[in-house]
């Protein structure tokens, strides 16, 4: 992947929403590119991951129990979306695996590389953190709506499933 292609993939993502062209170029120099084959695991459930991932092409599945017969895809992430944002911030163990659904290209940013910009380019760090918060806020909003829908369903069924 050329530097220009990497820059364009980053530019098209949620991560770059607030970044200027120059800031995006600085950040693109810090990201690594990984091409995944269908069903290849990017991050395994139960492990720690200090990287924030941006889907550049293809689709990633958020999968519970990826290595068992009880495998279940909880959600899918498409081009431009972020993955691993909470583990990137707090270093907690992954609660699910990230698995490629078809050929997938991912840009990955290590926490330490972003932190290296704190003294020289703090605005970039601020904009990245805003993008992460927006993503987490969107997830929380979706979960709240789903909880209301489930509650309404159970209520209308009088507790009978």
PDB file of C-alpha atoms in Angstrom:
ATOM      1  CA  UNK A   1       0.000   0.000   0.000  1.00  0.00           C
ATOM      2  CA  UNK A   2       1.481   3.335  -0.983  1.00  0.00           C
ATOM      3  CA  UNK A   3       1.683   6.223   1.445  1.00  0.00           C
ATOM      4  CA  UNK A   4      -0.897   8.118  -0.619  1.00  0.00           C
ATOM      5  CA  UNK A   5      -3.314   5.165  -0.583  1.00  0.00           C
ATOM      6  CA  UNK A   6      -2.821   4.806   3.167  1.00  0.00           C
ATOM      7  CA  UNK A   7      -3.510   8.526   3.594  1.00  0.00           C
ATOM      8  CA  UNK A   8      -6.708   8.307   1.542  1.00  0.00           C
ATOM      9  CA  UNK A   9      -7.942   5.269   3.514  1.00  0.00           C
ATOM     10  CA  UNK A  10      -7.296   7.111   6.766  1.00  0.00           C
ATOM     11  CA  UNK A  11      -8.903  10.286   5.403  1.00  0.00           C
ATOM     12  CA  UNK A  12     -12.083   8.327   4.563  1.00  0.00           C
ATOM     13  CA  UNK A  13     -12.392   6.966   8.097  1.00  0.00           C
ATOM     14  CA  UNK A  14     -14.168   8.279  11.172  1.00  0.00           C
ATOM     15  CA  UNK A  15     -10.767   8.691  12.784  1.00  0.00           C
ATOM     16  CA  UNK A  16      -9.887  11.610  10.512  1.00  0.00           C
ATOM     17  CA  UNK A  17     -13.181  13.506  10.854  1.00  0.00           C
ATOM     18  CA  UNK A  18     -11.585  16.505  12.617  1.00  0.00           C
ATOM     19  CA  UNK A  19      -8.067  16.256  11.203  1.00  0.00           C
ATOM     20  CA  UNK A  20      -6.621  18.751   8.740  1.00  0.00           C
ATOM     21  CA  UNK A  21      -4.794  17.409   5.689  1.00  0.00           C
ATOM     22  CA  UNK A  22      -1.433  17.978   7.404  1.00  0.00           C
ATOM     23  CA  UNK A  23      -2.570  16.305  10.634  1.00  0.00           C
ATOM     24  CA  UNK A  24      -3.945  13.366   8.671  1.00  0.00           C
ATOM     25  CA  UNK A  25      -0.609  12.984   6.874  1.00  0.00           C
ATOM     26  CA  UNK A  26       1.277  12.953  10.223  1.00  0.00           C
ATOM     27  CA  UNK A  27      -1.096  10.307  11.582  1.00  0.00           C
ATOM     28  CA  UNK A  28      -0.914   8.186   8.420  1.00  0.00           C
ATOM     29  CA  UNK A  29       2.863   7.943   8.892  1.00  0.00           C
ATOM     30  CA  UNK A  30       2.210   6.250  12.259  1.00  0.00           C
ATOM     31  CA  UNK A  31      -0.274   3.587  11.155  1.00  0.00           C
ATOM     32  CA  UNK A  32       0.607   0.072  10.060  1.00  0.00           C
ATOM     33  CA  UNK A  33      -1.265  -1.768   7.316  1.00  0.00           C
ATOM     34  CA  UNK A  34      -2.384  -5.382   7.561  1.00  0.00           C
ATOM     35  CA  UNK A  35      -4.133  -7.434   4.898  1.00  0.00           C
ATOM     36  CA  UNK A  36      -6.302 -10.224   6.249  1.00  0.00           C
ATOM     37  CA  UNK A  37      -7.635 -13.277   4.440  1.00  0.00           C
ATOM     38  CA  UNK A  38     -11.204 -14.470   4.910  1.00  0.00           C
ATOM     39  CA  UNK A  39     -11.770 -15.743   8.460  1.00  0.00           C
ATOM     40  CA  UNK A  40      -8.335 -14.570   9.667  1.00  0.00           C
ATOM     41  CA  UNK A  41      -8.313 -13.318  13.258  1.00  0.00           C
ATOM     42  CA  UNK A  42      -6.958  -9.793  13.773  1.00  0.00           C
ATOM     43  CA  UNK A  43      -7.342  -9.804  17.562  1.00  0.00           C
ATOM     44  CA  UNK A  44      -8.323 -12.793  19.681  1.00  0.00           C
ATOM     45  CA  UNK A  45     -10.869 -12.702  22.490  1.00  0.00           C
ATOM     46  CA  UNK A  46      -9.238 -12.698  25.949  1.00  0.00           C
ATOM     47  CA  UNK A  47      -6.063 -10.927  24.814  1.00  0.00           C
ATOM     48  CA  UNK A  48      -4.981  -7.335  25.311  1.00  0.00           C
ATOM     49  CA  UNK A  49      -4.465  -5.118  22.278  1.00  0.00           C
ATOM     50  CA  UNK A  50      -2.896  -1.662  22.384  1.00  0.00           C
ATOM     51  CA  UNK A  51      -3.947  -0.846  18.814  1.00  0.00           C
ATOM     52  CA  UNK A  52      -6.837   1.103  17.360  1.00  0.00           C
ATOM     53  CA  UNK A  53      -7.969  -0.364  14.053  1.00  0.00           C
ATOM     54  CA  UNK A  54      -9.559   1.352  11.065  1.00  0.00           C
ATOM     55  CA  UNK A  55     -11.186  -0.784   8.381  1.00  0.00           C
ATOM     56  CA  UNK A  56      -9.684   0.412   5.071  1.00  0.00           C
ATOM     57  CA  UNK A  57     -11.435  -2.184   2.906  1.00  0.00           C
ATOM     58  CA  UNK A  58     -13.603  -5.227   3.498  1.00  0.00           C
ATOM     59  CA  UNK A  59     -15.480  -6.115   6.663  1.00  0.00           C
ATOM     60  CA  UNK A  60     -14.533  -7.188  10.179  1.00  0.00           C
ATOM     61  CA  UNK A  61     -16.780  -9.327  12.321  1.00  0.00           C
ATOM     62  CA  UNK A  62     -16.996  -8.914  16.067  1.00  0.00           C
ATOM     63  CA  UNK A  63     -17.125 -12.563  17.087  1.00  0.00           C
ATOM     64  CA  UNK A  64     -17.715 -14.270  20.435  1.00  0.00           C
ATOM     65  CA  UNK A  65     -16.209 -17.726  20.981  1.00  0.00           C
ATOM     66  CA  UNK A  66     -14.365 -17.592  17.642  1.00  0.00           C
ATOM     67  CA  UNK A  67     -12.450 -20.802  18.302  1.00  0.00           C
ATOM     68  CA  UNK A  68     -15.427 -22.941  19.338  1.00  0.00           C
ATOM     69  CA  UNK A  69     -18.582 -24.477  17.899  1.00  0.00           C
ATOM     70  CA  UNK A  70     -20.546 -21.782  19.761  1.00  0.00           C
ATOM     71  CA  UNK A  71     -19.081 -19.079  17.489  1.00  0.00           C
ATOM     72  CA  UNK A  72     -21.406 -16.096  17.112  1.00  0.00           C
ATOM     73  CA  UNK A  73     -20.947 -12.907  15.109  1.00  0.00           C
ATOM     74  CA  UNK A  74     -22.281 -10.095  17.289  1.00  0.00           C
ATOM     75  CA  UNK A  75     -21.804  -7.248  14.792  1.00  0.00           C
ATOM     76  CA  UNK A  76     -19.925  -6.319  11.651  1.00  0.00           C
ATOM     77  CA  UNK A  77     -17.790  -3.273  10.937  1.00  0.00           C
ATOM     78  CA  UNK A  78     -17.459  -1.762   7.483  1.00  0.00           C
ATOM     79  CA  UNK A  79     -15.019   0.532   5.682  1.00  0.00           C
ATOM     80  CA  UNK A  80     -14.104   3.634   7.692  1.00  0.00           C
ATOM     81  CA  UNK A  81     -15.287   2.278  11.034  1.00  0.00           C
ATOM     82  CA  UNK A  82     -13.105   1.895  14.133  1.00  0.00           C
ATOM     83  CA  UNK A  83     -12.423  -1.305  16.071  1.00  0.00           C
ATOM     84  CA  UNK A  84     -10.742  -1.897  19.408  1.00  0.00           C
ATOM     85  CA  UNK A  85     -11.274   1.653  20.637  1.00  0.00           C
ATOM     86  CA  UNK A  86     -11.847   0.806  24.310  1.00  0.00           C
ATOM     87  CA  UNK A  87      -8.906  -1.595  24.603  1.00  0.00           C
ATOM     88  CA  UNK A  88      -6.777   1.028  22.867  1.00  0.00           C
ATOM     89  CA  UNK A  89      -7.569   3.458  25.669  1.00  0.00           C
ATOM     90  CA  UNK A  90      -7.647   1.279  28.770  1.00  0.00           C
ATOM     91  CA  UNK A  91      -5.659  -1.844  27.833  1.00  0.00           C
ATOM     92  CA  UNK A  92      -8.429  -4.184  29.010  1.00  0.00           C
ATOM     93  CA  UNK A  93      -8.684  -7.718  27.668  1.00  0.00           C
ATOM     94  CA  UNK A  94     -10.823  -8.118  24.529  1.00  0.00           C
ATOM     95  CA  UNK A  95     -14.318  -9.426  25.152  1.00  0.00           C
ATOM     96  CA  UNK A  96     -14.612 -10.671  21.559  1.00  0.00           C
ATOM     97  CA  UNK A  97     -12.428 -11.455  18.569  1.00  0.00           C
ATOM     98  CA  UNK A  98     -12.064  -9.352  15.423  1.00  0.00           C
ATOM     99  CA  UNK A  99     -12.310 -11.656  12.410  1.00  0.00           C
ATOM    100  CA  UNK A 100     -12.075 -10.794   8.706  1.00  0.00           C
ATOM    101  CA  UNK A 101     -15.211 -11.432   6.677  1.00  0.00           C
ATOM    102  CA  UNK A 102     -13.659 -11.834   3.257  1.00  0.00           C
ATOM    103  CA  UNK A 103     -10.486 -10.084   2.163  1.00  0.00           C
ATOM    104  CA  UNK A 104      -9.976  -7.138   4.534  1.00  0.00           C
ATOM    105  CA  UNK A 105      -7.384  -4.390   4.893  1.00  0.00           C
ATOM    106  CA  UNK A 106      -6.897  -2.739   8.278  1.00  0.00           C
ATOM    107  CA  UNK A 107      -4.906   0.306   9.374  1.00  0.00           C
ATOM    108  CA  UNK A 108      -3.657  -0.058  12.955  1.00  0.00           C
ATOM    109  CA  UNK A 109      -2.389   2.651  15.288  1.00  0.00           C
ATOM    110  CA  UNK A 110      -0.450   1.653  18.401  1.00  0.00           C
ATOM    111  CA  UNK A 111      -1.274   3.609  21.546  1.00  0.00           C
ATOM    112  CA  UNK A 112       2.400   4.391  22.140  1.00  0.00           C
ATOM    113  CA  UNK A 113       2.763   5.895  18.660  1.00  0.00           C
ATOM    114  CA  UNK A 114      -0.196   8.190  19.261  1.00  0.00           C
ATOM    115  CA  UNK A 115       1.152   9.129  22.685  1.00  0.00           C
ATOM    116  CA  UNK A 116       4.445  10.115  21.052  1.00  0.00           C
ATOM    117  CA  UNK A 117       2.560  13.087  19.572  1.00  0.00           C
ATOM    118  CA  UNK A 118       1.445  14.445  22.968  1.00  0.00           C
ATOM    119  CA  UNK A 119       4.276  16.951  23.259  1.00  0.00           C
ATOM    120  CA  UNK A 120       4.765  17.834  19.589  1.00  0.00           C
ATOM    121  CA  UNK A 121       1.235  17.580  18.089  1.00  0.00           C
ATOM    122  CA  UNK A 122      -1.310  17.429  20.956  1.00  0.00           C
ATOM    123  CA  UNK A 123      -4.160  18.605  18.708  1.00  0.00           C
ATOM    124  CA  UNK A 124      -3.880  15.390  16.692  1.00  0.00           C
ATOM    125  CA  UNK A 125      -4.186  13.353  19.885  1.00  0.00           C
ATOM    126  CA  UNK A 126      -7.205  15.424  20.895  1.00  0.00           C
ATOM    127  CA  UNK A 127      -8.905  14.875  17.523  1.00  0.00           C
ATOM    128  CA  UNK A 128      -8.256  11.125  17.637  1.00  0.00           C
ATOM    129  CA  UNK A 129      -9.709  10.928  21.138  1.00  0.00           C
ATOM    130  CA  UNK A 130     -12.793  12.866  19.977  1.00  0.00           C
ATOM    131  CA  UNK A 131     -13.269  10.355  17.155  1.00  0.00           C
ATOM    132  CA  UNK A 132     -13.035   7.490  19.638  1.00  0.00           C
ATOM    133  CA  UNK A 133     -15.560   9.130  21.976  1.00  0.00           C
ATOM    134  CA  UNK A 134     -17.956   9.705  19.062  1.00  0.00           C
ATOM    135  CA  UNK A 135     -17.708   6.024  18.151  1.00  0.00           C
ATOM    136  CA  UNK A 136     -18.286   4.875  21.728  1.00  0.00           C
ATOM    137  CA  UNK A 137     -21.200   7.315  22.060  1.00  0.00           C
ATOM    138  CA  UNK A 138     -22.780   5.915  18.893  1.00  0.00           C
ATOM    139  CA  UNK A 139     -22.405   2.353  20.208  1.00  0.00           C
ATOM    140  CA  UNK A 140     -23.955   3.368  23.546  1.00  0.00           C
ATOM    141  CA  UNK A 141     -26.875   5.056  21.784  1.00  0.00           C
ATOM    142  CA  UNK A 142     -27.500   1.933  19.669  1.00  0.00           C
ATOM    143  CA  UNK A 143     -27.363  -0.329  22.735  1.00  0.00           C
ATOM    144  CA  UNK A 144     -29.816   1.910  24.592  1.00  0.00           C
ATOM    145  CA  UNK A 145     -32.274   1.776  21.700  1.00  0.00           C
ATOM    146  CA  UNK A 146     -31.957  -2.005  21.538  1.00  0.00           C
ATOM    147  CA  UNK A 147     -32.568  -2.279  25.286  1.00  0.00           C
ATOM    148  CA  UNK A 148     -35.762  -0.229  24.948  1.00  0.00           C
ATOM    149  CA  UNK A 149     -36.918  -2.361  22.020  1.00  0.00           C
ATOM    150  CA  UNK A 150     -36.267  -5.544  23.990  1.00  0.00           C
ATOM    151  CA  UNK A 151     -38.082  -4.171  27.022  1.00  0.00           C
ATOM    152  CA  UNK A 152     -41.067  -3.208  24.868  1.00  0.00           C
ATOM    153  CA  UNK A 153     -41.109  -6.652  23.290  1.00  0.00           C
ATOM    154  CA  UNK A 154     -41.033  -8.426  26.651  1.00  0.00           C
ATOM    155  CA  UNK A 155     -43.699  -6.080  28.048  1.00  0.00           C
ATOM    156  CA  UNK A 156     -46.024  -6.633  25.067  1.00  0.00           C
ATOM    157  CA  UNK A 157     -45.533 -10.399  25.372  1.00  0.00           C
ATOM    158  CA  UNK A 158     -46.350 -10.162  29.120  1.00  0.00           C
ATOM    159  CA  UNK A 159     -43.047 -11.789  29.963  1.00  0.00           C
ATOM    160  CA  UNK A 160     -43.634 -14.744  27.613  1.00  0.00           C
ATOM    161  CA  UNK A 161     -40.964 -15.340  25.018  1.00  0.00           C
TER     162      UNK A 161
END
